[in-house]
GROMACS .gro file of C-alpha atoms in nm:
model
  261
    1UNK     CA    1  12.479   4.012 -13.616
    2UNK     CA    2  12.550   4.368 -13.720
    3UNK     CA    3  12.820   4.363 -13.983
    4UNK     CA    4  13.162   4.415 -13.835
    5UNK     CA    5  13.455   4.257 -14.017
    6UNK     CA    6  13.372   3.964 -14.246
    7UNK     CA    7  13.658   3.726 -14.327
    8UNK     CA    8  13.619   3.414 -14.542
    9UNK     CA    9  13.839   3.111 -14.603
   10UNK     CA   10  13.760   2.965 -14.944
   11UNK     CA   11  13.929   2.672 -15.117
   12UNK     CA   12  13.831   2.745 -15.477
   13UNK     CA   13  13.918   2.405 -15.624
   14UNK     CA   14  14.153   2.459 -15.915
   15UNK     CA   15  14.070   2.392 -16.279
   16UNK     CA   16  14.091   2.013 -16.284
   17UNK     CA   17  13.986   1.775 -16.558
   18UNK     CA   18  13.706   1.540 -16.464
   19UNK     CA   19  13.502   1.788 -16.258
   20UNK     CA   20  13.219   1.781 -16.513
   21UNK     CA   21  12.940   2.026 -16.433
   22UNK     CA   22  13.146   2.147 -16.137
   23UNK     CA   23  13.444   2.253 -16.348
   24UNK     CA   24  13.555   2.605 -16.258
   25UNK     CA   25  13.408   2.750 -16.577
   26UNK     CA   26  13.062   2.645 -16.458
   27UNK     CA   27  13.115   2.757 -16.098
   28UNK     CA   28  13.273   3.094 -16.174
   29UNK     CA   29  12.948   3.288 -16.215
   30UNK     CA   30  12.807   3.150 -15.890
   31UNK     CA   31  13.125   3.243 -15.705
   32UNK     CA   32  13.107   3.603 -15.829
   33UNK     CA   33  12.736   3.621 -15.742
   34UNK     CA   34  12.799   3.494 -15.389
   35UNK     CA   35  13.078   3.743 -15.327
   36UNK     CA   36  12.862   4.023 -15.462
   37UNK     CA   37  12.578   3.917 -15.233
   38UNK     CA   38  12.784   3.872 -14.916
   39UNK     CA   39  13.035   4.156 -14.966
   40UNK     CA   40  13.309   4.007 -14.745
   41UNK     CA   41  13.590   4.239 -14.644
   42UNK     CA   42  13.867   3.980 -14.678
   43UNK     CA   43  13.863   3.650 -14.865
   44UNK     CA   44  14.150   3.405 -14.821
   45UNK     CA   45  14.156   3.175 -15.124
   46UNK     CA   46  14.338   2.844 -15.164
   47UNK     CA   47  14.405   2.643 -15.482
   48UNK     CA   48  14.441   2.955 -15.695
   49UNK     CA   49  14.592   2.888 -16.037
   50UNK     CA   50  14.734   3.166 -16.251
   51UNK     CA   51  14.425   3.147 -16.471
   52UNK     CA   52  14.191   3.175 -16.172
   53UNK     CA   53  14.395   3.466 -16.040
   54UNK     CA   54  14.354   3.644 -16.375
   55UNK     CA   55  13.979   3.575 -16.360
   56UNK     CA   56  13.947   3.716 -16.008
   57UNK     CA   57  14.138   4.032 -16.100
   58UNK     CA   58  13.927   4.091 -16.409
   59UNK     CA   59  13.592   4.034 -16.246
   60UNK     CA   60  13.643   4.165 -15.891
   61UNK     CA   61  13.760   4.526 -15.946
   62UNK     CA   62  13.624   4.622 -15.605
   63UNK     CA   63  13.891   4.398 -15.448
   64UNK     CA   64  14.267   4.418 -15.435
   65UNK     CA   65  14.391   4.067 -15.518
   66UNK     CA   66  14.726   3.960 -15.371
   67UNK     CA   67  14.833   3.630 -15.528
   68UNK     CA   68  15.145   3.421 -15.481
   69UNK     CA   69  15.229   3.100 -15.667
   70UNK     CA   70  15.405   2.840 -15.457
   71UNK     CA   71  15.670   2.718 -15.701
   72UNK     CA   72  16.028   2.825 -15.765
   73UNK     CA   73  15.929   3.106 -16.001
   74UNK     CA   74  15.640   3.207 -15.771
   75UNK     CA   75  15.397   3.077 -16.032
   76UNK     CA   76  15.142   2.797 -16.064
   77UNK     CA   77  14.889   2.705 -15.798
   78UNK     CA   78  14.909   2.913 -15.485
   79UNK     CA   79  14.719   3.138 -15.250
   80UNK     CA   80  14.541   3.470 -15.293
   81UNK     CA   81  14.382   3.720 -15.059
   82UNK     CA   82  14.107   3.951 -15.183
   83UNK     CA   83  14.078   4.279 -14.988
   84UNK     CA   84  13.770   4.496 -15.033
   85UNK     CA   85  13.905   4.837 -15.133
   86UNK     CA   86  13.618   5.035 -14.977
   87UNK     CA   87  13.644   4.879 -14.631
   88UNK     CA   88  13.998   4.755 -14.565
   89UNK     CA   89  14.350   4.874 -14.642
   90UNK     CA   90  14.672   4.674 -14.647
   91UNK     CA   91  14.947   4.800 -14.417
   92UNK     CA   92  15.200   4.528 -14.499
   93UNK     CA   93  15.213   4.198 -14.686
   94UNK     CA   94  15.452   3.905 -14.685
   95UNK     CA   95  15.464   3.545 -14.802
   96UNK     CA   96  15.696   3.265 -14.696
   97UNK     CA   97  15.744   2.897 -14.775
   98UNK     CA   98  15.673   2.630 -14.515
   99UNK     CA   99  16.023   2.488 -14.516
  100UNK     CA  100  16.363   2.513 -14.345
  101UNK     CA  101  16.436   2.800 -14.590
  102UNK     CA  102  16.119   3.011 -14.576
  103UNK     CA  103  16.239   3.269 -14.828
  104UNK     CA  104  16.369   3.021 -15.084
  105UNK     CA  105  16.094   2.996 -15.348
  106UNK     CA  106  15.971   2.643 -15.403
  107UNK     CA  107  16.137   2.504 -15.089
  108UNK     CA  108  15.966   2.249 -14.866
  109UNK     CA  109  16.018   2.007 -14.578
  110UNK     CA  110  16.147   1.660 -14.667
  111UNK     CA  111  15.850   1.507 -14.483
  112UNK     CA  112  15.589   1.671 -14.703
  113UNK     CA  113  15.460   1.597 -15.053
  114UNK     CA  114  15.617   1.727 -15.373
  115UNK     CA  115  15.393   2.032 -15.342
  116UNK     CA  116  15.561   2.338 -15.188
  117UNK     CA  117  15.340   2.510 -14.930
  118UNK     CA  118  15.322   2.880 -14.849
  119UNK     CA  119  15.167   3.117 -14.599
  120UNK     CA  120  15.047   3.469 -14.680
  121UNK     CA  121  15.081   3.723 -14.398
  122UNK     CA  122  14.888   4.050 -14.411
  123UNK     CA  123  14.859   4.334 -14.166
  124UNK     CA  124  14.538   4.526 -14.244
  125UNK     CA  125  14.318   4.804 -14.111
  126UNK     CA  126  13.942   4.859 -14.123
  127UNK     CA  127  13.878   5.195 -14.283
  128UNK     CA  128  13.574   5.278 -14.070
  129UNK     CA  129  13.680   5.169 -13.719
  130UNK     CA  130  14.059   5.199 -13.774
  131UNK     CA  131  14.100   4.856 -13.612
  132UNK     CA  132  14.422   4.682 -13.721
  133UNK     CA  133  14.447   4.302 -13.754
  134UNK     CA  134  14.670   4.021 -13.880
  135UNK     CA  135  14.563   3.752 -14.129
  136UNK     CA  136  14.760   3.432 -14.203
  137UNK     CA  137  14.630   3.244 -14.508
  138UNK     CA  138  14.738   2.878 -14.528
  139UNK     CA  139  14.698   2.556 -14.725
  140UNK     CA  140  14.873   2.282 -14.529
  141UNK     CA  141  15.015   1.968 -14.685
  142UNK     CA  142  14.789   1.673 -14.760
  143UNK     CA  143  15.033   1.388 -14.700
  144UNK     CA  144  15.055   1.346 -14.320
  145UNK     CA  145  15.009   1.503 -13.979
  146UNK     CA  146  15.387   1.521 -13.937
  147UNK     CA  147  15.416   1.736 -14.251
  148UNK     CA  148  15.122   1.953 -14.149
  149UNK     CA  149  15.254   2.004 -13.798
  150UNK     CA  150  15.590   2.117 -13.933
  151UNK     CA  151  15.405   2.371 -14.146
  152UNK     CA  152  15.163   2.505 -13.887
  153UNK     CA  153  15.438   2.519 -13.623
  154UNK     CA  154  15.632   2.749 -13.854
  155UNK     CA  155  15.320   2.963 -13.908
  156UNK     CA  156  15.248   2.992 -13.535
  157UNK     CA  157  15.610   3.077 -13.461
  158UNK     CA  158  15.575   3.359 -13.714
  159UNK     CA  159  15.250   3.470 -13.547
  160UNK     CA  160  15.427   3.485 -13.211
  161UNK     CA  161  15.716   3.685 -13.358
  162UNK     CA  162  15.480   3.931 -13.526
  163UNK     CA  163  15.284   3.981 -13.206
  164UNK     CA  164  15.602   4.084 -13.028
  165UNK     CA  165  15.615   4.381 -13.265
  166UNK     CA  166  15.246   4.466 -13.309
  167UNK     CA  167  14.991   4.325 -13.066
  168UNK     CA  168  14.685   4.330 -13.291
  169UNK     CA  169  14.409   4.070 -13.337
  170UNK     CA  170  14.521   3.757 -13.520
  171UNK     CA  171  14.335   3.530 -13.762
  172UNK     CA  172  14.501   3.205 -13.875
  173UNK     CA  173  14.286   3.035 -14.136
  174UNK     CA  174  14.268   2.821 -14.445
  175UNK     CA  175  14.256   2.461 -14.563
  176UNK     CA  176  14.446   2.264 -14.297
  177UNK     CA  177  14.385   1.925 -14.468
  178UNK     CA  178  14.322   1.783 -14.119
  179UNK     CA  179  14.016   1.659 -13.935
  180UNK     CA  180  13.918   1.794 -13.591
  181UNK     CA  181  14.048   1.481 -13.411
  182UNK     CA  182  14.384   1.485 -13.590
  183UNK     CA  183  14.725   1.548 -13.439
  184UNK     CA  184  14.748   1.864 -13.650
  185UNK     CA  185  14.442   2.023 -13.493
  186UNK     CA  186  14.543   1.900 -13.148
  187UNK     CA  187  14.875   2.076 -13.199
  188UNK     CA  188  14.696   2.400 -13.291
  189UNK     CA  189  14.462   2.377 -12.994
  190UNK     CA  190  14.745   2.312 -12.749
  191UNK     CA  191  15.010   2.551 -12.883
  192UNK     CA  192  15.142   2.717 -12.568
  193UNK     CA  193  15.365   3.000 -12.683
  194UNK     CA  194  15.074   3.186 -12.840
  195UNK     CA  195  14.738   3.021 -12.761
  196UNK     CA  196  14.479   3.036 -13.038
  197UNK     CA  197  14.110   2.946 -13.034
  198UNK     CA  198  13.924   2.748 -13.300
  199UNK     CA  199  13.625   2.965 -13.395
  200UNK     CA  200  13.499   2.695 -13.632
  201UNK     CA  201  13.486   2.400 -13.392
  202UNK     CA  202  13.109   2.359 -13.435
  203UNK     CA  203  13.077   2.429 -13.808
  204UNK     CA  204  13.059   2.067 -13.924
  205UNK     CA  205  13.155   1.937 -14.267
  206UNK     CA  206  13.349   2.164 -14.502
  207UNK     CA  207  13.492   1.910 -14.751
  208UNK     CA  208  13.211   1.749 -14.951
  209UNK     CA  209  13.355   1.673 -15.300
  210UNK     CA  210  13.073   1.852 -15.481
  211UNK     CA  211  12.805   1.695 -15.263
  212UNK     CA  212  12.925   1.336 -15.305
  213UNK     CA  213  13.031   1.295 -14.942
  214UNK     CA  214  12.757   1.488 -14.765
  215UNK     CA  215  12.833   1.549 -14.397
  216UNK     CA  216  13.066   1.246 -14.401
  217UNK     CA  217  13.332   1.457 -14.572
  218UNK     CA  218  13.428   1.615 -14.244
  219UNK     CA  219  13.588   1.947 -14.158
  220UNK     CA  220  13.930   2.047 -14.288
  221UNK     CA  221  13.885   2.426 -14.320
  222UNK     CA  222  13.936   2.639 -14.009
  223UNK     CA  223  13.948   2.990 -13.869
  224UNK     CA  224  14.150   3.048 -13.552
  225UNK     CA  225  14.193   3.370 -13.353
  226UNK     CA  226  14.385   3.482 -13.046
  227UNK     CA  227  14.200   3.442 -12.716
  228UNK     CA  228  14.105   3.807 -12.671
  229UNK     CA  229  13.966   3.830 -13.023
  230UNK     CA  230  13.783   3.499 -12.994
  231UNK     CA  231  13.596   3.640 -12.692
  232UNK     CA  232  13.445   3.919 -12.903
  233UNK     CA  233  13.096   3.887 -13.049
  234UNK     CA  234  13.113   3.680 -13.367
  235UNK     CA  235  12.924   3.444 -13.597
  236UNK     CA  236  13.034   3.163 -13.826
  237UNK     CA  237  12.843   3.087 -14.147
  238UNK     CA  238  12.900   2.802 -14.392
  239UNK     CA  239  12.823   2.883 -14.756
  240UNK     CA  240  12.642   2.573 -14.884
  241UNK     CA  241  12.508   2.725 -15.205
  242UNK     CA  242  12.416   2.479 -15.481
  243UNK     CA  243  12.224   2.533 -15.804
  244UNK     CA  244  12.119   2.239 -16.023
  245UNK     CA  245  12.402   2.026 -15.886
  246UNK     CA  246  12.667   2.296 -15.924
  247UNK     CA  247  12.847   2.401 -15.604
  248UNK     CA  248  13.076   2.695 -15.529
  249UNK     CA  249  13.360   2.447 -15.476
  250UNK     CA  250  13.431   2.100 -15.342
  251UNK     CA  251  13.478   2.278 -15.007
  252UNK     CA  252  13.216   2.489 -14.834
  253UNK     CA  253  13.357   2.840 -14.780
  254UNK     CA  254  13.359   2.942 -14.413
  255UNK     CA  255  13.273   3.303 -14.323
  256UNK     CA  256  13.347   3.476 -13.995
  257UNK     CA  257  13.167   3.800 -13.900
  258UNK     CA  258  13.321   3.964 -13.595
  259UNK     CA  259  13.301   4.297 -13.415
  260UNK     CA  260  13.660   4.398 -13.345
  261UNK     CA  261  13.575   4.730 -13.179
   0.00000   0.00000   0.00000
């Protein structure tokens, strides 16, 4: 389709020992090449370490990188959103913890793992069409549906509150750590206060562990939108790039191209 707004959810896979040829140092060049080739307007990254954040800021000068670590000092692994300076501007930005105390750094629900979880909230505007839109970047907990539902419920409550102030298109996306038949995704699909639509319901596997799982890995990365936005012309593309056994990540990035105007 003709390029409208291109938004990507991309779990980068942090710098972990044991990744061999798929260690971040070997994948980094391919990631930069893919971003240069595709020129997305907004990229929502998960599993961003401080070192990876520094790398992105050094090597992607055409993007504004907004990073937030998830721990008490707002450091360590977290989330980042890359905004293409020539096509999109940021009108406001916020980040909160998925917990009973959303503005207490490092806080979490008792039901979840030891890993704090956060959500980045950005209100942005396309420079060419002047269309304004919301983006909510998430990485839900890996331990259980109950923990994930607590997190995504908090996110969707925030979406509903924000829409009471500014009724712009909404994109809720990221690594949900949940399969399509899970209680977590059922909760998202049936949320009544502010209904959202899964734009990635037919995209297939996104978690492949560097090709080890193939299609059996299943889908855990999603892009949702409000009903009106979901009805607009759009396309979903899965980035399955691989060179000599080296992948972009252990997740396939998911790209949405949509005409907002």
